[in-house]
Amino acid sequence: MDTLDLLVSSGTVVRPSGDPTLADIGIRDGRIVAVAEPGSRLPAVDTIDARGLHVFPGVVDPHQHVGVGSGVEDYRTDTAACARGGVTSAFYMTMAPNALYGDVLAEQDAAAAERAHIDYGFHPVLMSPEHLGELPELRERFGTRSFKYYMHFRGDEGAYLGVSGTHDGRLYETVAAVAAVDGLLMVHAENPEVVWVLADRLRADGRVDLAAWDDARPPFVEAEAVRRVAYFADHAACDLYLVHMTTRESLDQIRACRRDMPELRLAAETCPHYLTHTSDDPRGVVGKVNPPLRRAEHREP
């Protein structure tokens, strides 16, 4: 065998299927070209002794945000942290409430290309009919296939971002438009109208504490939205990805959708903080996020 650029020797290799096994990993031109028995002594320019360590494939993080801290400089710092943690590809939610994505993605891609330490991509957040009209161009020009939609940006919920209120008609238009370009729709599933009613009741009872944030957003508010968007997606034959799922009820609905809608391609994720923090922590409220933290029981499958 020709000399490798790098040999990762005698590590416990973790693959998508099967049990972890001891192996040597040979890399050339940035690609894995050999998986050999440990101690193979394959010729390499550099060798990493991975005895006692686990060797994973590069992680793909499909759900990140950028620009909240230091603008486009976040591409430098965020991707550096990713690389250090084993994340080799990241996809960023990109927002353009008052602009078209043809210009915005070109600017963001140029900024990221100068700064990123890893591979990257974008999920444009669809917020207007004009955005839907851009989808064929975005697919052709940038290869963009995945898009984001916030079900809870109704009324003035998205006003702080300059986003006008949405409705179920807009949701269905979005699902159909994404399906037409063979795309994937990533959805924040939540019914804000129920939240408004519950929040008003809590305020009327004098509840303005941090825990009231969670109490106004009970698990069924998310689970109902899961079922609704899944029904629309199935009707339009649109691939669906449900972001940051938090509740057992939502997981039950996902299972039911897969059973009742066998043609629907449906995936889901959660986030680390929903696995590490709970609303019934003995120390009291430990965080305010949306969707909110849940009771520990929701972490169980």
mmCIF file of C-alpha atoms in Angstrom:
data_model
loop_
_atom_site.group_PDB
_atom_site.id
_atom_site.type_symbol
_atom_site.label_atom_id
_atom_site.label_comp_id
_atom_site.label_asym_id
_atom_site.label_seq_id
_atom_site.Cartn_x
_atom_site.Cartn_y
_atom_site.Cartn_z
ATOM 1 C CA MET A 1 0.000 0.000 0.000
ATOM 2 C CA ASP A 2 1.129 3.536 -0.765
ATOM 3 C CA THR A 3 2.161 5.625 2.217
ATOM 4 C CA LEU A 4 -0.751 7.054 4.180
ATOM 5 C CA ASP A 5 -0.997 10.620 5.328
ATOM 6 C CA LEU A 6 -2.198 9.469 8.754
ATOM 7 C CA LEU A 7 -2.642 6.196 10.614
ATOM 8 C CA VAL A 8 -4.942 6.110 13.641
ATOM 9 C CA SER A 9 -3.642 3.016 15.375
ATOM 10 C CA SER A 10 -5.294 0.477 17.700
ATOM 11 C CA GLY A 11 -8.372 2.496 18.639
ATOM 12 C CA THR A 12 -11.841 1.123 19.361
ATOM 13 C CA VAL A 13 -13.653 2.003 16.134
ATOM 14 C CA VAL A 14 -17.353 2.854 16.376
ATOM 15 C CA ARG A 15 -19.419 2.412 13.227
ATOM 16 C CA PRO A 16 -23.093 3.020 12.429
ATOM 17 C CA SER A 17 -23.842 -0.697 12.785
ATOM 18 C CA GLY A 18 -22.238 -3.585 14.590
ATOM 19 C CA ASP A 19 -20.234 -3.632 17.791
ATOM 20 C CA PRO A 20 -17.198 -1.385 18.330
ATOM 21 C CA THR A 21 -14.007 -3.174 17.307
ATOM 22 C CA LEU A 22 -10.274 -2.589 17.611
ATOM 23 C CA ALA A 23 -8.827 -1.445 14.280
ATOM 24 C CA ASP A 24 -6.303 0.752 12.513
ATOM 25 C CA ILE A 25 -7.693 3.552 10.340
ATOM 26 C CA GLY A 26 -5.664 4.698 7.309
ATOM 27 C CA ILE A 27 -6.262 8.189 5.869
ATOM 28 C CA ARG A 28 -5.037 9.706 2.627
ATOM 29 C CA ASP A 29 -6.077 13.007 1.015
ATOM 30 C CA GLY A 30 -8.607 13.575 3.772
ATOM 31 C CA ARG A 31 -10.397 10.265 3.210
ATOM 32 C CA ILE A 32 -10.419 6.904 4.983
ATOM 33 C CA VAL A 33 -8.770 4.437 2.613
ATOM 34 C CA ALA A 34 -8.111 1.495 4.935
ATOM 35 C CA VAL A 35 -9.579 -0.198 7.985
ATOM 36 C CA ALA A 36 -7.099 -2.841 9.095
ATOM 37 C CA GLU A 37 -6.384 -5.151 11.991
ATOM 38 C CA PRO A 38 -4.827 -3.367 14.988
ATOM 39 C CA GLY A 39 -1.050 -3.312 14.873
ATOM 40 C CA SER A 40 -1.010 -3.525 11.072
ATOM 41 C CA ARG A 41 2.001 -1.179 10.838
ATOM 42 C CA LEU A 42 0.712 0.408 7.642
ATOM 43 C CA PRO A 43 3.233 3.007 6.366
ATOM 44 C CA ALA A 44 2.155 6.553 7.226
ATOM 45 C CA VAL A 45 3.642 10.027 7.442
ATOM 46 C CA ASP A 46 2.022 10.527 10.858
ATOM 47 C CA THR A 47 0.595 8.089 13.386
ATOM 48 C CA ILE A 48 -1.813 8.654 16.272
ATOM 49 C CA ASP A 49 -1.738 6.020 18.998
ATOM 50 C CA ALA A 50 -5.426 5.587 19.889
ATOM 51 C CA ARG A 51 -5.042 2.709 22.347
ATOM 52 C CA GLY A 52 -7.673 3.016 25.055
ATOM 53 C CA LEU A 53 -9.646 5.562 23.027
ATOM 54 C CA HIS A 54 -12.789 5.371 20.913
ATOM 55 C CA VAL A 55 -12.620 6.488 17.287
ATOM 56 C CA PHE A 56 -15.868 7.874 15.848
ATOM 57 C CA PRO A 57 -16.794 9.061 12.342
ATOM 58 C CA GLY A 58 -17.018 12.821 12.002
ATOM 59 C CA VAL A 59 -20.291 14.054 13.477
ATOM 60 C CA VAL A 60 -22.814 15.980 11.358
ATOM 61 C CA ASP A 61 -24.651 18.618 13.411
ATOM 62 C CA PRO A 62 -27.744 19.562 11.378
ATOM 63 C CA HIS A 63 -29.069 22.250 13.719
ATOM 64 C CA GLN A 64 -26.969 25.288 14.569
ATOM 65 C CA HIS A 65 -27.460 29.057 14.667
ATOM 66 C CA VAL A 66 -24.820 31.638 13.879
ATOM 67 C CA GLY A 67 -24.504 35.398 14.165
ATOM 68 C CA VAL A 68 -26.142 35.778 17.570
ATOM 69 C CA GLY A 69 -22.837 36.523 19.300
ATOM 70 C CA SER A 70 -20.290 38.172 17.012
ATOM 71 C CA GLY A 71 -21.913 38.199 13.592
ATOM 72 C CA VAL A 72 -20.073 36.320 10.863
ATOM 73 C CA GLU A 73 -17.058 35.870 13.160
ATOM 74 C CA ASP A 74 -19.169 33.155 14.785
ATOM 75 C CA TYR A 75 -18.334 30.998 11.775
ATOM 76 C CA ARG A 76 -14.697 31.002 12.907
ATOM 77 C CA THR A 77 -15.255 30.339 16.610
ATOM 78 C CA ASP A 78 -18.220 27.999 16.241
ATOM 79 C CA THR A 79 -16.585 25.754 13.665
ATOM 80 C CA ALA A 80 -13.371 25.687 15.696
ATOM 81 C CA ALA A 81 -15.352 24.397 18.676
ATOM 82 C CA CYS A 82 -17.046 21.882 16.387
ATOM 83 C CA ALA A 83 -13.734 20.572 15.096
ATOM 84 C CA ARG A 84 -12.392 20.213 18.615
ATOM 85 C CA GLY A 85 -15.475 18.222 19.603
ATOM 86 C CA GLY A 86 -15.456 15.898 16.593
ATOM 87 C CA VAL A 87 -18.127 17.671 14.518
ATOM 88 C CA THR A 88 -16.920 17.820 10.914
ATOM 89 C CA SER A 89 -20.051 19.210 9.220
ATOM 90 C CA ALA A 90 -22.534 21.793 10.521
ATOM 91 C CA PHE A 91 -25.703 23.291 9.062
ATOM 92 C CA TYR A 92 -26.812 26.769 10.086
ATOM 93 C CA MET A 93 -30.336 28.158 10.323
ATOM 94 C CA THR A 94 -30.195 31.299 8.197
ATOM 95 C CA MET A 95 -32.795 34.044 8.496
ATOM 96 C CA ALA A 96 -33.693 36.814 6.028
ATOM 97 C CA PRO A 97 -36.983 38.343 7.219
ATOM 98 C CA ASN A 98 -36.766 41.381 4.934
ATOM 99 C CA ALA A 99 -34.572 40.128 2.110
ATOM 100 C CA LEU A 100 -34.313 37.407 -0.505
ATOM 101 C CA TYR A 101 -32.106 34.377 0.100
ATOM 102 C CA GLY A 102 -30.324 34.577 -3.236
ATOM 103 C CA ASP A 103 -28.359 37.540 -1.901
ATOM 104 C CA VAL A 104 -28.234 36.429 1.746
ATOM 105 C CA LEU A 105 -26.861 32.943 1.066
ATOM 106 C CA ALA A 106 -24.210 34.340 -1.265
ATOM 107 C CA GLU A 107 -23.045 36.709 1.490
ATOM 108 C CA GLN A 108 -23.150 34.062 4.217
ATOM 109 C CA ASP A 109 -21.359 31.494 2.073
ATOM 110 C CA ALA A 110 -18.561 33.960 1.314
ATOM 111 C CA ALA A 111 -18.222 34.834 5.013
ATOM 112 C CA ALA A 112 -18.195 31.195 6.090
ATOM 113 C CA ALA A 113 -15.732 30.151 3.389
ATOM 114 C CA GLU A 114 -13.161 32.610 4.794
ATOM 115 C CA ARG A 115 -13.592 31.459 8.396
ATOM 116 C CA ALA A 116 -14.910 27.912 8.712
ATOM 117 C CA HIS A 117 -12.686 25.076 9.907
ATOM 118 C CA ILE A 118 -15.141 22.367 8.847
ATOM 119 C CA ASP A 119 -17.718 21.680 6.143
ATOM 120 C CA TYR A 120 -20.926 23.699 6.434
ATOM 121 C CA GLY A 121 -24.320 24.280 4.878
ATOM 122 C CA PHE A 122 -27.450 26.373 5.365
ATOM 123 C CA HIS A 123 -31.126 25.879 6.187
ATOM 124 C CA PRO A 124 -32.940 29.037 4.982
ATOM 125 C CA VAL A 125 -35.884 29.919 7.239
ATOM 126 C CA LEU A 126 -38.979 30.344 5.065
ATOM 127 C CA MET A 127 -40.937 33.365 6.247
ATOM 128 C CA SER A 128 -42.777 34.838 3.258
ATOM 129 C CA PRO A 129 -44.399 34.000 -0.092
ATOM 130 C CA GLU A 130 -41.360 35.610 -1.746
ATOM 131 C CA HIS A 131 -39.114 33.054 -0.071
ATOM 132 C CA LEU A 132 -41.253 30.226 -1.417
ATOM 133 C CA GLY A 133 -40.871 31.642 -4.910
ATOM 134 C CA GLU A 134 -37.085 31.428 -4.568
ATOM 135 C CA LEU A 135 -36.902 27.706 -3.864
ATOM 136 C CA PRO A 136 -36.158 26.486 -7.419
ATOM 137 C CA GLU A 137 -33.384 29.092 -7.738
ATOM 138 C CA LEU A 138 -31.873 28.190 -4.372
ATOM 139 C CA ARG A 139 -31.861 24.514 -5.307
ATOM 140 C CA GLU A 140 -30.213 25.244 -8.656
ATOM 141 C CA ARG A 141 -27.754 27.906 -7.497
ATOM 142 C CA PHE A 142 -26.679 26.655 -4.080
ATOM 143 C CA GLY A 143 -27.866 23.043 -4.032
ATOM 144 C CA THR A 144 -30.068 23.958 -1.068
ATOM 145 C CA ARG A 145 -32.442 21.148 -0.190
ATOM 146 C CA SER A 146 -33.362 21.745 3.466
ATOM 147 C CA PHE A 147 -35.444 24.602 4.818
ATOM 148 C CA LYS A 148 -36.769 25.721 8.217
ATOM 149 C CA TYR A 149 -40.273 26.760 9.269
ATOM 150 C CA TYR A 150 -41.539 28.070 12.613
ATOM 151 C CA MET A 151 -45.113 26.989 13.299
ATOM 152 C CA HIS A 152 -45.249 29.160 16.413
ATOM 153 C CA PHE A 153 -44.583 32.467 14.607
ATOM 154 C CA ARG A 154 -48.258 33.398 14.649
ATOM 155 C CA GLY A 155 -49.636 36.799 15.531
ATOM 156 C CA ASP A 156 -46.713 38.902 16.753
ATOM 157 C CA GLU A 157 -44.637 35.970 18.075
ATOM 158 C CA GLY A 158 -41.958 36.595 15.460
ATOM 159 C CA ALA A 159 -42.118 40.384 15.512
ATOM 160 C CA TYR A 160 -38.832 40.652 17.422
ATOM 161 C CA LEU A 161 -37.160 39.143 14.354
ATOM 162 C CA GLY A 162 -39.168 41.164 11.858
ATOM 163 C CA VAL A 163 -41.260 38.125 10.897
ATOM 164 C CA SER A 164 -44.953 38.552 10.162
ATOM 165 C CA GLY A 165 -47.454 36.087 11.616
ATOM 166 C CA THR A 166 -48.052 32.811 9.839
ATOM 167 C CA HIS A 167 -51.107 30.539 9.627
ATOM 168 C CA ASP A 168 -52.012 27.004 8.578
ATOM 169 C CA GLY A 169 -52.592 28.102 4.985
ATOM 170 C CA ARG A 170 -49.031 29.409 4.842
ATOM 171 C CA LEU A 171 -47.808 26.201 6.442
ATOM 172 C CA TYR A 172 -49.502 24.109 3.773
ATOM 173 C CA GLU A 173 -48.166 26.360 0.985
ATOM 174 C CA THR A 174 -44.683 25.929 2.446
ATOM 175 C CA VAL A 175 -44.951 22.153 2.683
ATOM 176 C CA ALA A 176 -46.132 21.953 -0.923
ATOM 177 C CA ALA A 177 -43.434 24.325 -2.217
ATOM 178 C CA VAL A 178 -40.644 22.398 -0.477
ATOM 179 C CA ALA A 179 -42.017 19.115 -1.827
ATOM 180 C CA ALA A 180 -41.993 20.570 -5.351
ATOM 181 C CA VAL A 181 -38.198 20.990 -5.209
ATOM 182 C CA ASP A 182 -37.696 17.561 -3.602
ATOM 183 C CA GLY A 183 -36.722 19.303 -0.388
ATOM 184 C CA LEU A 184 -36.717 18.609 3.325
ATOM 185 C CA LEU A 185 -38.725 20.817 5.677
ATOM 186 C CA MET A 186 -37.409 21.262 9.220
ATOM 187 C CA VAL A 187 -40.178 22.374 11.563
ATOM 188 C CA HIS A 188 -40.426 23.948 15.001
ATOM 189 C CA ALA A 189 -43.721 22.312 16.002
ATOM 190 C CA GLU A 190 -45.743 24.252 18.555
ATOM 191 C CA ASN A 191 -49.290 25.629 18.807
ATOM 192 C CA PRO A 192 -48.885 29.219 20.060
ATOM 193 C CA GLU A 193 -52.598 29.996 20.161
ATOM 194 C CA VAL A 194 -53.088 27.513 22.979
ATOM 195 C CA VAL A 195 -50.026 28.982 24.703
ATOM 196 C CA TRP A 196 -51.631 32.442 24.575
ATOM 197 C CA VAL A 197 -54.761 31.183 26.341
ATOM 198 C CA LEU A 198 -52.791 29.329 29.020
ATOM 199 C CA ALA A 199 -50.422 32.252 29.559
ATOM 200 C CA ASP A 200 -53.380 34.625 30.052
ATOM 201 C CA ARG A 201 -54.833 32.289 32.682
ATOM 202 C CA LEU A 202 -51.531 32.107 34.525
ATOM 203 C CA ARG A 203 -51.125 35.890 34.523
ATOM 204 C CA ALA A 204 -54.686 36.278 35.787
ATOM 205 C CA ASP A 205 -53.704 34.034 38.708
ATOM 206 C CA GLY A 206 -50.696 36.231 39.439
ATOM 207 C CA ARG A 207 -48.203 33.791 37.911
ATOM 208 C CA VAL A 208 -45.269 35.760 36.573
ATOM 209 C CA ASP A 209 -42.549 33.419 37.873
ATOM 210 C CA LEU A 210 -40.109 31.632 35.601
ATOM 211 C CA ALA A 211 -41.943 28.338 36.003
ATOM 212 C CA ALA A 212 -45.011 29.942 34.399
ATOM 213 C CA TRP A 213 -43.103 29.911 31.091
ATOM 214 C CA ASP A 214 -43.040 26.118 31.187
ATOM 215 C CA ASP A 215 -46.590 25.797 32.509
ATOM 216 C CA ALA A 216 -47.958 27.821 29.583
ATOM 217 C CA ARG A 217 -46.374 25.329 27.167
ATOM 218 C CA PRO A 218 -47.513 21.862 28.266
ATOM 219 C CA PRO A 219 -46.453 18.789 26.304
ATOM 220 C CA PHE A 220 -49.658 18.483 24.262
ATOM 221 C CA VAL A 221 -49.016 21.910 22.670
ATOM 222 C CA GLU A 222 -46.013 20.397 20.904
ATOM 223 C CA ALA A 223 -47.565 16.988 20.248
ATOM 224 C CA GLU A 224 -50.658 18.431 18.553
ATOM 225 C CA ALA A 225 -48.484 20.477 16.203
ATOM 226 C CA VAL A 226 -46.429 17.383 15.366
ATOM 227 C CA ARG A 227 -49.528 15.560 14.209
ATOM 228 C CA ARG A 228 -50.828 18.548 12.220
ATOM 229 C CA VAL A 229 -47.663 19.240 10.251
ATOM 230 C CA ALA A 230 -47.116 15.521 9.658
ATOM 231 C CA TYR A 231 -50.601 15.287 8.144
ATOM 232 C CA PHE A 232 -49.881 18.212 5.819
ATOM 233 C CA ALA A 233 -46.484 16.795 4.870
ATOM 234 C CA ASP A 234 -47.952 13.383 4.101
ATOM 235 C CA HIS A 235 -50.645 14.961 1.929
ATOM 236 C CA ALA A 236 -48.034 16.943 -0.024
ATOM 237 C CA ALA A 237 -45.418 14.129 -0.112
ATOM 238 C CA CYS A 238 -42.874 16.356 1.630
ATOM 239 C CA ASP A 239 -39.948 14.989 3.629
ATOM 240 C CA LEU A 240 -40.227 16.210 7.225
ATOM 241 C CA TYR A 241 -37.671 16.752 9.993
ATOM 242 C CA LEU A 242 -38.996 17.729 13.424
ATOM 243 C CA VAL A 243 -36.487 19.777 15.390
ATOM 244 C CA HIS A 244 -35.866 19.770 19.166
ATOM 245 C CA MET A 245 -38.585 17.332 20.247
ATOM 246 C CA THR A 246 -39.086 17.478 24.010
ATOM 247 C CA THR A 247 -42.029 15.334 25.085
ATOM 248 C CA ARG A 248 -43.097 11.736 25.359
ATOM 249 C CA GLU A 249 -46.419 12.726 23.747
ATOM 250 C CA SER A 250 -44.567 14.021 20.704
ATOM 251 C CA LEU A 251 -42.639 10.775 20.397
ATOM 252 C CA ASP A 252 -45.925 8.860 20.611
ATOM 253 C CA GLN A 253 -47.326 10.999 17.796
ATOM 254 C CA ILE A 254 -44.214 10.430 15.672
ATOM 255 C CA ARG A 255 -44.605 6.682 16.094
ATOM 256 C CA ALA A 256 -48.296 6.922 15.235
ATOM 257 C CA CYS A 257 -47.542 8.988 12.127
ATOM 258 C CA ARG A 258 -45.030 6.436 10.928
ATOM 259 C CA ARG A 259 -47.639 3.739 11.436
ATOM 260 C CA ASP A 260 -50.578 5.610 9.916
ATOM 261 C CA MET A 261 -48.671 7.375 7.111
ATOM 262 C CA PRO A 262 -46.267 4.743 5.763
ATOM 263 C CA GLU A 263 -45.262 6.867 2.751
ATOM 264 C CA LEU A 264 -44.211 9.834 4.894
ATOM 265 C CA ARG A 265 -40.460 10.238 5.340
ATOM 266 C CA LEU A 266 -40.227 11.575 8.874
ATOM 267 C CA ALA A 267 -37.198 12.163 11.080
ATOM 268 C CA ALA A 268 -36.853 13.871 14.447
ATOM 269 C CA GLU A 269 -34.203 15.171 16.818
ATOM 270 C CA THR A 270 -33.879 16.390 20.360
ATOM 271 C CA CYS A 271 -31.255 18.691 21.915
ATOM 272 C CA PRO A 272 -28.700 17.960 24.642
ATOM 273 C CA HIS A 273 -30.290 20.276 27.211
ATOM 274 C CA TYR A 274 -33.533 18.291 27.109
ATOM 275 C CA LEU A 275 -31.533 15.225 28.117
ATOM 276 C CA THR A 276 -29.450 16.908 30.822
ATOM 277 C CA HIS A 277 -31.875 19.402 32.420
ATOM 278 C CA THR A 278 -35.448 19.028 33.616
ATOM 279 C CA SER A 279 -38.220 21.274 34.891
ATOM 280 C CA ASP A 280 -38.565 19.222 38.089
ATOM 281 C CA ASP A 281 -34.953 19.714 39.115
ATOM 282 C CA PRO A 282 -34.798 19.862 42.936
ATOM 283 C CA ARG A 283 -32.936 23.173 42.662
ATOM 284 C CA GLY A 284 -35.936 24.766 40.958
ATOM 285 C CA VAL A 285 -35.991 26.439 37.546
ATOM 286 C CA VAL A 286 -32.607 25.924 35.872
ATOM 287 C CA GLY A 287 -33.283 27.343 32.424
ATOM 288 C CA LYS A 288 -35.697 29.163 30.138
ATOM 289 C CA VAL A 289 -35.842 27.928 26.552
ATOM 290 C CA ASN A 290 -38.472 27.377 23.886
ATOM 291 C CA PRO A 291 -39.729 24.670 23.717
ATOM 292 C CA PRO A 292 -39.360 24.533 27.498
ATOM 293 C CA LEU A 293 -37.580 22.025 29.665
ATOM 294 C CA ARG A 294 -39.746 19.046 30.643
ATOM 295 C CA ARG A 295 -40.140 16.763 33.624
ATOM 296 C CA ALA A 296 -37.607 13.935 33.885
ATOM 297 C CA GLU A 297 -40.183 11.345 32.772
ATOM 298 C CA HIS A 298 -40.097 12.767 29.229
ATOM 299 C CA ARG A 299 -36.486 11.669 28.796
ATOM 300 C CA GLU A 300 -37.568 8.030 28.887
ATOM 301 C CA PRO A 301 -38.287 6.319 25.534
#
